[in-house]
Coordinates of C-alpha atoms in Angstrom, one line a residue:
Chain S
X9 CA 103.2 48.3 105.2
X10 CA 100.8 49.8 102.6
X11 CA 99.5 52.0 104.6
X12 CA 102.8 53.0 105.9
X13 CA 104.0 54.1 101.7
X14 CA 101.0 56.1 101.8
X15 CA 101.2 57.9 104.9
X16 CA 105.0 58.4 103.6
X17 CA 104.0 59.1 99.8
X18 CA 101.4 62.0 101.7
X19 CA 104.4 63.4 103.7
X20 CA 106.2 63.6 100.8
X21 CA 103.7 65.7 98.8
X22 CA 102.8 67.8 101.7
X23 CA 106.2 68.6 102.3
X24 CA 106.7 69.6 98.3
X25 CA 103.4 71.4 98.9
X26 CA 104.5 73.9 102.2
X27 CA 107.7 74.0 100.4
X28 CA 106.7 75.4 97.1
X29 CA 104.1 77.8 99.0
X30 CA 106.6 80.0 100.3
X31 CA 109.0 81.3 97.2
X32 CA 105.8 81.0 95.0
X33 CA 104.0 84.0 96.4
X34 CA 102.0 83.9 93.2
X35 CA 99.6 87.3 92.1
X36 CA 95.9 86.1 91.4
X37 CA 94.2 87.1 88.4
X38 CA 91.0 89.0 89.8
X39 CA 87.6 88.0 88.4
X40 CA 86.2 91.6 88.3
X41 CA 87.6 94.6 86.7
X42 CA 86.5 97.7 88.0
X43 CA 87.8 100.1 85.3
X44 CA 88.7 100.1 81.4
X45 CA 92.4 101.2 80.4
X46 CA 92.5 103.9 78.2
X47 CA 95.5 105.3 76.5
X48 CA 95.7 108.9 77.8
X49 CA 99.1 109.6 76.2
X50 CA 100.4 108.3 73.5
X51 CA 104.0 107.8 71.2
X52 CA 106.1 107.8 74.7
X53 CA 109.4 105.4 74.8
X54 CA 110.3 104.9 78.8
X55 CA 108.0 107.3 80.6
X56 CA 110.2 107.5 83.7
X57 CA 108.0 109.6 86.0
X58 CA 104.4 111.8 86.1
X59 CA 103.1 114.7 88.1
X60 CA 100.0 116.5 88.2
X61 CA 99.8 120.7 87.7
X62 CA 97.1 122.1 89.1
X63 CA 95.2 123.0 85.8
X64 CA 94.8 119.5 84.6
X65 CA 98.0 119.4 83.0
X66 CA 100.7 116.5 83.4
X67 CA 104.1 116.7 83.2
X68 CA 106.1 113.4 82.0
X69 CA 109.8 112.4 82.0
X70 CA 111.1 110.7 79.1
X71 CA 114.2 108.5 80.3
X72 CA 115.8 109.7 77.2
X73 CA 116.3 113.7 78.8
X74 CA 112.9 114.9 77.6
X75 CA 110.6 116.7 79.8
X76 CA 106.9 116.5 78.6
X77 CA 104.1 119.3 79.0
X78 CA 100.8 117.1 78.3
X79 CA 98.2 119.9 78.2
X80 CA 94.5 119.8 76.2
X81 CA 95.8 116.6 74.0
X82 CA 98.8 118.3 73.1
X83 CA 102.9 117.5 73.7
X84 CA 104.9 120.2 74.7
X85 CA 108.5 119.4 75.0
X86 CA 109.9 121.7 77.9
X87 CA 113.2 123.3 77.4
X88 CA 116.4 124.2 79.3
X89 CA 116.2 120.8 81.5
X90 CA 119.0 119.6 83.0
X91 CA 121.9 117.2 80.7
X92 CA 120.9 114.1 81.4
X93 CA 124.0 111.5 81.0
X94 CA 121.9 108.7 79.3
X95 CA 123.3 105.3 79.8
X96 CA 122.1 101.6 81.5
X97 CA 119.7 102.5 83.6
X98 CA 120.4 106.3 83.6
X99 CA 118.5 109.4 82.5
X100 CA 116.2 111.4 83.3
X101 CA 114.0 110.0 86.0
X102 CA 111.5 111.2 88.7
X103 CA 109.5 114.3 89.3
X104 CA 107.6 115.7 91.8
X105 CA 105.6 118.6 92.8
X106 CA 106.5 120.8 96.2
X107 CA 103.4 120.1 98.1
X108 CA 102.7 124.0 97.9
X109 CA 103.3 124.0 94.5
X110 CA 100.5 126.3 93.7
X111 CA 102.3 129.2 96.3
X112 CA 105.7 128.5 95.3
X113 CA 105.8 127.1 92.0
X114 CA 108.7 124.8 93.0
X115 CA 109.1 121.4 91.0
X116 CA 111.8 118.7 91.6
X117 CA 113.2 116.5 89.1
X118 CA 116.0 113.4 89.7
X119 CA 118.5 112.6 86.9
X120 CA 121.7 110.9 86.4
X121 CA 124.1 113.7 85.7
X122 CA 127.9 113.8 84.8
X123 CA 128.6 116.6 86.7
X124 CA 132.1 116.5 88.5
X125 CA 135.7 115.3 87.4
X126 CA 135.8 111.6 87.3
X127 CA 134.4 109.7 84.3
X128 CA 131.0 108.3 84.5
X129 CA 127.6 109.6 86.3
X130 CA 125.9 109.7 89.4
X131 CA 122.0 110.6 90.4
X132 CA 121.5 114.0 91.1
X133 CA 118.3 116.0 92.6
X134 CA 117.3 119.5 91.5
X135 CA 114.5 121.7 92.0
X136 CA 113.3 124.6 89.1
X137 CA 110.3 126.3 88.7
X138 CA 108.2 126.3 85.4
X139 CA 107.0 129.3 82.7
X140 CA 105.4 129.0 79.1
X141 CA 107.3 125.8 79.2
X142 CA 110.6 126.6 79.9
X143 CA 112.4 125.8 83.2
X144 CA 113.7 128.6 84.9
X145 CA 115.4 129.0 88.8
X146 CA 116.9 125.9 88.7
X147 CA 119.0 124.8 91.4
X148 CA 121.7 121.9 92.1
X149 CA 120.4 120.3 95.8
X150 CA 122.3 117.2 95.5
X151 CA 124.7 115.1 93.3
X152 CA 126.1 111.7 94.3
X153 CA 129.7 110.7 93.9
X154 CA 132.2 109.6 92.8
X155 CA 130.9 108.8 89.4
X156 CA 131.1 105.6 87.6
X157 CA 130.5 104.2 84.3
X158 CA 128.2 101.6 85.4
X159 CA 124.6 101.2 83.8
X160 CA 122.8 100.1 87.0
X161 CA 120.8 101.0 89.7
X162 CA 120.3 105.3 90.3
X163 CA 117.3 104.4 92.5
X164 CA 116.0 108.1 92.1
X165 CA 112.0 108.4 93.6
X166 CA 111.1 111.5 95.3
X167 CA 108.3 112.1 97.8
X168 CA 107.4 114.6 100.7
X169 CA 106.3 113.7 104.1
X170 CA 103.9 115.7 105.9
X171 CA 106.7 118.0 108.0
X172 CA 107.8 119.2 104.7
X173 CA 110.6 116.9 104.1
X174 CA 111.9 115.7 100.5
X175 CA 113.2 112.2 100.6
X176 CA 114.6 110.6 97.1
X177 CA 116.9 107.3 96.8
X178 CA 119.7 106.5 95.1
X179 CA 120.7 102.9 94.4
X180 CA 124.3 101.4 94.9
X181 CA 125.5 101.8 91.6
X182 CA 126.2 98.8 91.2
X183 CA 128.9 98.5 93.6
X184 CA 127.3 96.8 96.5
X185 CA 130.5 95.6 98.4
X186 CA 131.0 99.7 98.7
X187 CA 128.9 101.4 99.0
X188 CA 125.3 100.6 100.6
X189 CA 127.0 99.9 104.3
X190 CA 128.9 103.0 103.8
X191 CA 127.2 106.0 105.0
X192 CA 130.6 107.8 104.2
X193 CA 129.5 106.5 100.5
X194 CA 127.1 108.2 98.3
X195 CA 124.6 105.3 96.7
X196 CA 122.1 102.4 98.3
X197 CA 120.9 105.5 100.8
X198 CA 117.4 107.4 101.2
X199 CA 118.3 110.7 101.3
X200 CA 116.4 113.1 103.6
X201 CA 116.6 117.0 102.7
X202 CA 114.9 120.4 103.7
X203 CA 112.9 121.6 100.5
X204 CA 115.7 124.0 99.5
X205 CA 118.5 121.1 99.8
X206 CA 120.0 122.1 103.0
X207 CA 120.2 119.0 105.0
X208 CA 118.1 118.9 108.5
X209 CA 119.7 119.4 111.8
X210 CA 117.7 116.3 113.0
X211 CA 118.9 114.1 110.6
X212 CA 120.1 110.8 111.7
X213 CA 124.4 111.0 110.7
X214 CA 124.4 114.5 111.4
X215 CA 127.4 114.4 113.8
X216 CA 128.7 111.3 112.2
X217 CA 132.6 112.1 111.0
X218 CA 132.7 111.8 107.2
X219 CA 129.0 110.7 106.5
X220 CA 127.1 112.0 103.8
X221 CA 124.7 113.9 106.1
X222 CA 121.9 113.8 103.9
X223 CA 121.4 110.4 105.1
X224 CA 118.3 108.6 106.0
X225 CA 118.9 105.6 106.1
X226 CA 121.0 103.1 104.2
X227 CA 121.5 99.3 103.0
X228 CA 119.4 99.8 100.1
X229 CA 119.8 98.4 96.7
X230 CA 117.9 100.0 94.2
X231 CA 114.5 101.8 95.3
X232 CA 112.6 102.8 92.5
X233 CA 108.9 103.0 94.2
X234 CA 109.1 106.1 97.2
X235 CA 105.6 107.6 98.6
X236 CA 104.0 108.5 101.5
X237 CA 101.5 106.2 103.0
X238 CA 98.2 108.6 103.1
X239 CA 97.5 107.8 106.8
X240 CA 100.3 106.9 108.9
X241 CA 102.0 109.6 106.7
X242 CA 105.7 107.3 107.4
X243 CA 107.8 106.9 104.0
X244 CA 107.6 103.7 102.0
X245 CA 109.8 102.1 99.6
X246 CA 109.7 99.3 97.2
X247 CA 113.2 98.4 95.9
X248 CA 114.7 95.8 93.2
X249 CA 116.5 92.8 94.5
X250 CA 119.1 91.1 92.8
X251 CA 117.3 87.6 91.1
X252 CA 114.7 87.2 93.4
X253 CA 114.4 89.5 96.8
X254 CA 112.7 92.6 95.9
X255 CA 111.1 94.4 98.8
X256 CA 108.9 96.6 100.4
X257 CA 110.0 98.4 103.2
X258 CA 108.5 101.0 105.7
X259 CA 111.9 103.9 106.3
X260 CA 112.8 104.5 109.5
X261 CA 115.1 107.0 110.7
X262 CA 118.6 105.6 110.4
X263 CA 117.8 102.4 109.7
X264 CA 119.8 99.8 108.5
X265 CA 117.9 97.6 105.2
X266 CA 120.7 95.2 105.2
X267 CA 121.8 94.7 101.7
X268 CA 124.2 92.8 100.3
X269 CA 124.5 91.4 103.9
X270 CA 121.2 89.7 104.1
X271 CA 118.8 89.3 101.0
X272 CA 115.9 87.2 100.0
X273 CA 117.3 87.1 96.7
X274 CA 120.4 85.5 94.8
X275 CA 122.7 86.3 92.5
X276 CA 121.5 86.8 88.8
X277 CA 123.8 83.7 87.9
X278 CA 121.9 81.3 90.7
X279 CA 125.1 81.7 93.1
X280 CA 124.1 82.9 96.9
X281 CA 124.9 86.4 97.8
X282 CA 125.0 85.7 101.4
X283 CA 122.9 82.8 103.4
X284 CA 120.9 85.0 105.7
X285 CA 117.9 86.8 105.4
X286 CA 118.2 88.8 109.1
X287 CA 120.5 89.6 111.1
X288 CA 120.6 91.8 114.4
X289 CA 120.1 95.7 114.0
X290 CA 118.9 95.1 110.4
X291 CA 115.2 96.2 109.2
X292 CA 112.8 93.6 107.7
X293 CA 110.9 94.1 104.6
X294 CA 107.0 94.0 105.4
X295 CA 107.4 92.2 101.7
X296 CA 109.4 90.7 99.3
X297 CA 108.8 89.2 96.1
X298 CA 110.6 85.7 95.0
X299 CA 110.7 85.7 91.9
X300 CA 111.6 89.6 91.5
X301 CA 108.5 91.4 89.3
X302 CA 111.3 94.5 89.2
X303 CA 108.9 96.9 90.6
X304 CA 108.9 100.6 89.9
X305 CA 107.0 103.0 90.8
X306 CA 104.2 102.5 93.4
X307 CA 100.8 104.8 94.8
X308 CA 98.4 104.3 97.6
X309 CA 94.8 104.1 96.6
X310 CA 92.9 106.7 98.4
X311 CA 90.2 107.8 96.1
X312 CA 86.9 105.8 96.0
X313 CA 86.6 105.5 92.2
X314 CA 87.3 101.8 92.6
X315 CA 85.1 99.7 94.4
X316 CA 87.2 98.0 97.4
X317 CA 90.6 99.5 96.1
X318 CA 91.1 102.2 98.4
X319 CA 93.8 101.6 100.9
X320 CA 95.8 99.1 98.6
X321 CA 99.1 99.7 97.2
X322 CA 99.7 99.7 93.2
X323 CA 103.5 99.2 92.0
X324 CA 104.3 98.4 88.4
X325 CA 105.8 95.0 87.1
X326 CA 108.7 95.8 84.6
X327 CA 110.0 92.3 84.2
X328 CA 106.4 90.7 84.4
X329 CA 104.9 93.5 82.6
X330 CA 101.5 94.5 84.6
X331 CA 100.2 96.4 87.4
X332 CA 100.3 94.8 90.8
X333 CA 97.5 95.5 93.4
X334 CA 98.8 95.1 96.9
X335 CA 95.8 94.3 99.7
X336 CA 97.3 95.3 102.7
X337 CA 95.7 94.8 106.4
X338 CA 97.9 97.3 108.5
X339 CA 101.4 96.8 107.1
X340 CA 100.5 93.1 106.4
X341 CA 99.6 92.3 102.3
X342 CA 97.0 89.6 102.3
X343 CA 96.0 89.6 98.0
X344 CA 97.8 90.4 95.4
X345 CA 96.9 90.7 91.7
X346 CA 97.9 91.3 88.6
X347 CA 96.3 94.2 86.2
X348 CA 97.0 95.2 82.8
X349 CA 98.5 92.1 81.8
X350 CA 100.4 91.8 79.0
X351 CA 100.7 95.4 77.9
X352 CA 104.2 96.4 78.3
X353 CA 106.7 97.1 80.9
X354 CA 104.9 99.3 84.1
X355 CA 107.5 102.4 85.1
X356 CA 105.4 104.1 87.1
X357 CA 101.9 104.3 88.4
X358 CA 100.3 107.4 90.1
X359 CA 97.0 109.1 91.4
X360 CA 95.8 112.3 89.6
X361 CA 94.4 114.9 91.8
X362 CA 90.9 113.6 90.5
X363 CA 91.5 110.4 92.2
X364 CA 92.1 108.9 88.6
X365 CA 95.0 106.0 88.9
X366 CA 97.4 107.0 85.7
X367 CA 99.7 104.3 84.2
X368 CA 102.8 104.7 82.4
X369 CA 103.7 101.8 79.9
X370 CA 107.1 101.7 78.4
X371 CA 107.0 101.7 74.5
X372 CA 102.9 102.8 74.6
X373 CA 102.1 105.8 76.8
X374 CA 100.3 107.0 79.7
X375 CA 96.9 104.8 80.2
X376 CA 94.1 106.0 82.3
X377 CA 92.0 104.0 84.5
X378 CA 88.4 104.7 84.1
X379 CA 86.0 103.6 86.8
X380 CA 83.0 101.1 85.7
X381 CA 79.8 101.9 87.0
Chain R
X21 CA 130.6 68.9 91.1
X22 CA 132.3 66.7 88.5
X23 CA 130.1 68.3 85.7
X24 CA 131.0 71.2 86.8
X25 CA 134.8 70.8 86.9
X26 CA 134.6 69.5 83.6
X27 CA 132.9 72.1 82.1
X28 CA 135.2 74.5 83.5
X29 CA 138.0 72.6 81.9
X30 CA 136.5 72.3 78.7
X31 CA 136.1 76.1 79.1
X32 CA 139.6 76.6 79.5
X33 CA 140.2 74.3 77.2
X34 CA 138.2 76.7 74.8
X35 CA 139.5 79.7 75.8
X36 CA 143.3 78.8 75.4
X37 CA 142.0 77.3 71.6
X38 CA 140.3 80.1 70.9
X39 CA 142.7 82.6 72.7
X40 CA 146.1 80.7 70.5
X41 CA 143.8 81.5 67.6
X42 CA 142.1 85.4 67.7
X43 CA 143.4 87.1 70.4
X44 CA 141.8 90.2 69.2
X45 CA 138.6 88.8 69.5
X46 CA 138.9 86.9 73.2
X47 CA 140.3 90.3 74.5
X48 CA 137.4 92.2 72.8
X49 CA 134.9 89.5 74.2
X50 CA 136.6 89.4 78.0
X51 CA 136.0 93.6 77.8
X52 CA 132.1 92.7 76.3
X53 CA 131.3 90.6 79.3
X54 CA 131.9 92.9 81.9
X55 CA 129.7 95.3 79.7
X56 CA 127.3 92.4 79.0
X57 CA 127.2 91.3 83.1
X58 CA 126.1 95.1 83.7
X59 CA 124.1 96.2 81.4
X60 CA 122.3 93.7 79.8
X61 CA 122.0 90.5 82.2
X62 CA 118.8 91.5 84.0
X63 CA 116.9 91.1 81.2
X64 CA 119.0 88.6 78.8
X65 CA 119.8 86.3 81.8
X66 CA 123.1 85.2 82.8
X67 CA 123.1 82.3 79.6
X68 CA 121.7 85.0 77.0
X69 CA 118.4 82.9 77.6
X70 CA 116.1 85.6 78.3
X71 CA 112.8 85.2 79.4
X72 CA 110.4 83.7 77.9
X73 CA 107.4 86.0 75.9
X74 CA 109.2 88.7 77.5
X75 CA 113.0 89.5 76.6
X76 CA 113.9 87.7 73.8
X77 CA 117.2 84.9 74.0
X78 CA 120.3 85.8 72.6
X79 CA 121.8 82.2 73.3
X80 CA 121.2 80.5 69.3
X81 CA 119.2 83.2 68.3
X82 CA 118.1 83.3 64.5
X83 CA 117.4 87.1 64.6
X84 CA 121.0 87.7 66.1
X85 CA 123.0 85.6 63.5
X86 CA 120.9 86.9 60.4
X87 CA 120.3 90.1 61.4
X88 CA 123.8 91.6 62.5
X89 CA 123.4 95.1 61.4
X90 CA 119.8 95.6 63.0
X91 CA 121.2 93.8 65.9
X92 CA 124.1 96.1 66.5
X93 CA 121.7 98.9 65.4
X94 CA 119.2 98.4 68.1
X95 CA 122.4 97.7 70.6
X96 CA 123.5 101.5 69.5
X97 CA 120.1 103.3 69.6
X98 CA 117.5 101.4 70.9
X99 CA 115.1 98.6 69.9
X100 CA 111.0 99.0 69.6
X101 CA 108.3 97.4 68.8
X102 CA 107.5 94.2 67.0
X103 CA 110.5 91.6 66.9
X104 CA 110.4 87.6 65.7
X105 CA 113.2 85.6 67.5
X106 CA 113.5 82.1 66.9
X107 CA 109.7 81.8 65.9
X108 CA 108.7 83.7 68.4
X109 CA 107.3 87.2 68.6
X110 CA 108.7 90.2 71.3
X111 CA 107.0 93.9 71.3
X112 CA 108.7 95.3 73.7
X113 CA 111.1 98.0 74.3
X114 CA 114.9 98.3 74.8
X115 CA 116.7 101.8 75.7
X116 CA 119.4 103.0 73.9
X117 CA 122.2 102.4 76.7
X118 CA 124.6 105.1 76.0
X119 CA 127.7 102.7 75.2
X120 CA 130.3 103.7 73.5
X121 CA 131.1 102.3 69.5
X122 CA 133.7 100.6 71.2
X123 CA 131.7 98.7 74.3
X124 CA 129.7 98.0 71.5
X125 CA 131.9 95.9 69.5
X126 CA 132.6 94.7 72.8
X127 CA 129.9 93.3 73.6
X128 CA 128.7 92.4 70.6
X129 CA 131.8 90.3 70.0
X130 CA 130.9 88.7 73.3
X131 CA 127.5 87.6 72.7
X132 CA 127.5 86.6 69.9
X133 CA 130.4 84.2 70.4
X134 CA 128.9 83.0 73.7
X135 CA 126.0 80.0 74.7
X136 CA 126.4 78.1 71.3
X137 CA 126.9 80.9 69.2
X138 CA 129.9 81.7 66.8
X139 CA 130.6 84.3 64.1
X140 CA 133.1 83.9 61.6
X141 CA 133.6 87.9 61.3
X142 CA 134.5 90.2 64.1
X143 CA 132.7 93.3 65.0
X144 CA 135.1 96.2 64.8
X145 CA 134.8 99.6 66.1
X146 CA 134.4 100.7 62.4
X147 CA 131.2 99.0 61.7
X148 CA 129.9 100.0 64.6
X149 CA 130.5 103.8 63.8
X150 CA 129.3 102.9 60.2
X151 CA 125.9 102.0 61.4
X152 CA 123.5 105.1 61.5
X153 CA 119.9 105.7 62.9

């Protein structure tokens, strides 16, 4: 009989154990640093987004509408950029270099914008080129409608895959029942485009009647991580869930992610969305994240500055305020850990030209990561 | 489920109270909700309870019933840096978030009549304007 409470009382715990395992997928806190932060940039408020001219300059997005020239130590704040329609989440977000920047000088830039006739903004993609700090050129490739006065979720990552191709995301705008299924509906999409914004003949809705044919694939909720993986050269995302649920997710052609209809996440008041996490013709995240770290932005590791780190994926915690390492085997993430802890919200993370992982930290700056030797 | 019908009837009870008494105010806090539930949740939490060592509570906040004008300030343009609520400290950063004076009142009405807390004077559009950089 004693025996029999034990063996029960062991069940029990066992059970408690498998079952906390699961949701808990808890980052480690890694013995061994292999590089000291150092702040690179500094007095910036929401550094949105970063990219790398080819002189060792940086240029920086401000959330606020500012566009930052960081050249020899110095601040140069770039005029005749876009209007930015600053509110929730809004402003001006993402940049990104064409990847022959240095032949054709083009540089892209995502922002929520007001243009159109209803109240409100949506995310919009342009491209501009870039003399003694002034934008010039600029051109209107894409801007989301209807607009709406809601604060959340403009998505807004760009990144190039190796045919050339310019992908960017746009979150649902808060309007999930509407418009993420909806590839007649702007918002919750990756967007696929030619370099000069002319949409592809291959694209996926092409011949669809009354899609957005700029379409690549859809059921998103708010991606804010977009790059291209350095060796398999396929798009990845990492996207915001609602309270718990956010993902990682390798974009395929077409696909279907599957939100609001299936979610590893809940509702922000602890009411279910929906009771399934798949369903038939809907993709898989190769992660999630329960609780949500609210990641934004993301890099792949491919310099050898830092011991074992190259291959691994680094995306910014803004809720949990560090730097998560992914180890991945394949598509498969078997460590995680936590860097920079306790320094501020993580917006974006990138990898300089010299190999150098760059940080940007809400309310502090732009940190460097220098290699220990 | 009892609990949870009775709350929802003390609720009512509380709104139809409150409602017989300042209409102004429970229209001006319905309004603030809808901003609060998109603007501010995923951070503040659905109970203005925030998260802890992170985003500070608004849910019997000290800094949020002594501080009204540097509340509604940092609500209007933004919030930075060091910040003690209820005896414990914040440094992070907020983002202006581009309401209007008027979603402002809103929402400030909302909150700070919400989770336990009460204010015997209503934020108007007025003070809201009043309040500068």
């Amino acid at each position: 009989m004693k025996n029999s409470i034990t063996y029960l009382y062991l069940f029990v715990i066992t059970l408690n154990f498998s079952c906390a395992q699961e949701p808990e997928n808890k980052a480690n806190t890694p013995n061994s640093i292999p590089f000291t932060a150092e702040l690179f940039v500094d007095g910036l408020q929401i550094p949105w987004g970063m990219a790398f001219l080819p002189h060792g300059s940086m240029l920086i997005t401000e959330k606020s509408g500012d566009l930052i020239h960081f050249q020899e130590g110095k601040k140069n704040h770039i005029a005749n950029v876009p209007k930015v329609y600053v509110r929730g989440q809004g402003g001006l977000m993402d940049i990104c270099l064409h990847p022959d920047y240095e032949t054709n000088g083009w540089l892209y830039i995502t922002y929520a914008s007001e243009e159109g006739n209803e109240k409100g903004g949506h995310t919009a993609l342009m491209r501009a080129k870039l003399k003694d700090n002034i934008l010039y050129d600029n051109e209107l490739l894409y801007k989301a409608g209807p607009n709406t006065t809601k604060g959340q979720h403009f998505g807004s990552r760009i990144a190039f895959d190796n045919e050339g191709y310019l992908y960017f995301s746009i979150g649902e705008r808060g309007a999930r029942d509407e418009n993420p299924q909806d590839i007649t509906r702007d918002g919750g999409k990756i967007y696929r485009l030619n370099d000069d914004g002319s949409v592809p003949e291959d694209n996926p809705f092409i011949n669809e009647k009354g899609a957005k044919t700029a379409i690549y694939s859809y059921g998103h909720r708010n991606p804010q991580g977009l790059v291209k993986h350095p060796e398999t050269g396929e798009i990845w995302d990492h996207e915001h869930g609602p309270r718990g649920g956010d993902e990682i997710n390798i974009i395929e052609k077409g696909a279907n992610y599957g939100w609001p209809l299936i979610t590893y996440g809940i509702n922000y008041s602890g009411t279910p969305i929906t009771d399934k996490t798949e369903m038939e013709g809907m993709k898989q995240p190769i992660h999630y994240w329960v609780p949500s770290i609210a990641p934004s932005g993301m890099a792949f590791v491919t310099s050898d500055k830092y011991k074992d780190w190259k291959g691994s994926l680094l995306v910014g915690s803004l809720s949990f305020q560090y730097l998560e390492r992914l180890t991945l085997d394949g598509t498969k993430v078997t460590n995680r850990e936590k860097l920079l802890e306790n320094m501020g919200r993580v917006r974006d993370v990138r990898q300089g030209p010299d190999g150098i992982i760059y940080v940007a930290i809400e309310g502090k700056g732009i940190y460097k990561l220098i290699p220990k030797h | 489920m009892k609990l949870r019908l009775l709350t929802i009837l003390f609720f009512l009870i509380g709104v139809f109270y409150t409602n017989a008494q300042e209409p102004e105010l429970q229209s001006s806090m319905v309004r603030g909700s809808e901003i609060y539930n998109d603007f501010c949740v995923a951070c503040h939490m659905p109970a203005g309870e925030g998260i802890p060592f992170v985003f500070p509570p608004l849910a019997k906040s000290d800094y949020l019933k002594q501080q009204r004008t540097a509340s509604i300030k940092g609500v209007k343009f933004g919030q930075e840096g060091e910040l003690i609520v209820n005896g414990e400290t914040y440094n992070n950063t907020m983002a202006p978030m581009g309401l209007d004076d008027g979603e402002i009142a809103d929402v400030m009405n909302y909150i700070m009549n919400s989770w336990g807390n009460s204010t015997n004077e209503m934020v108007t559009i007025k003070e809201v304007e009043a309040i500068t950089e």
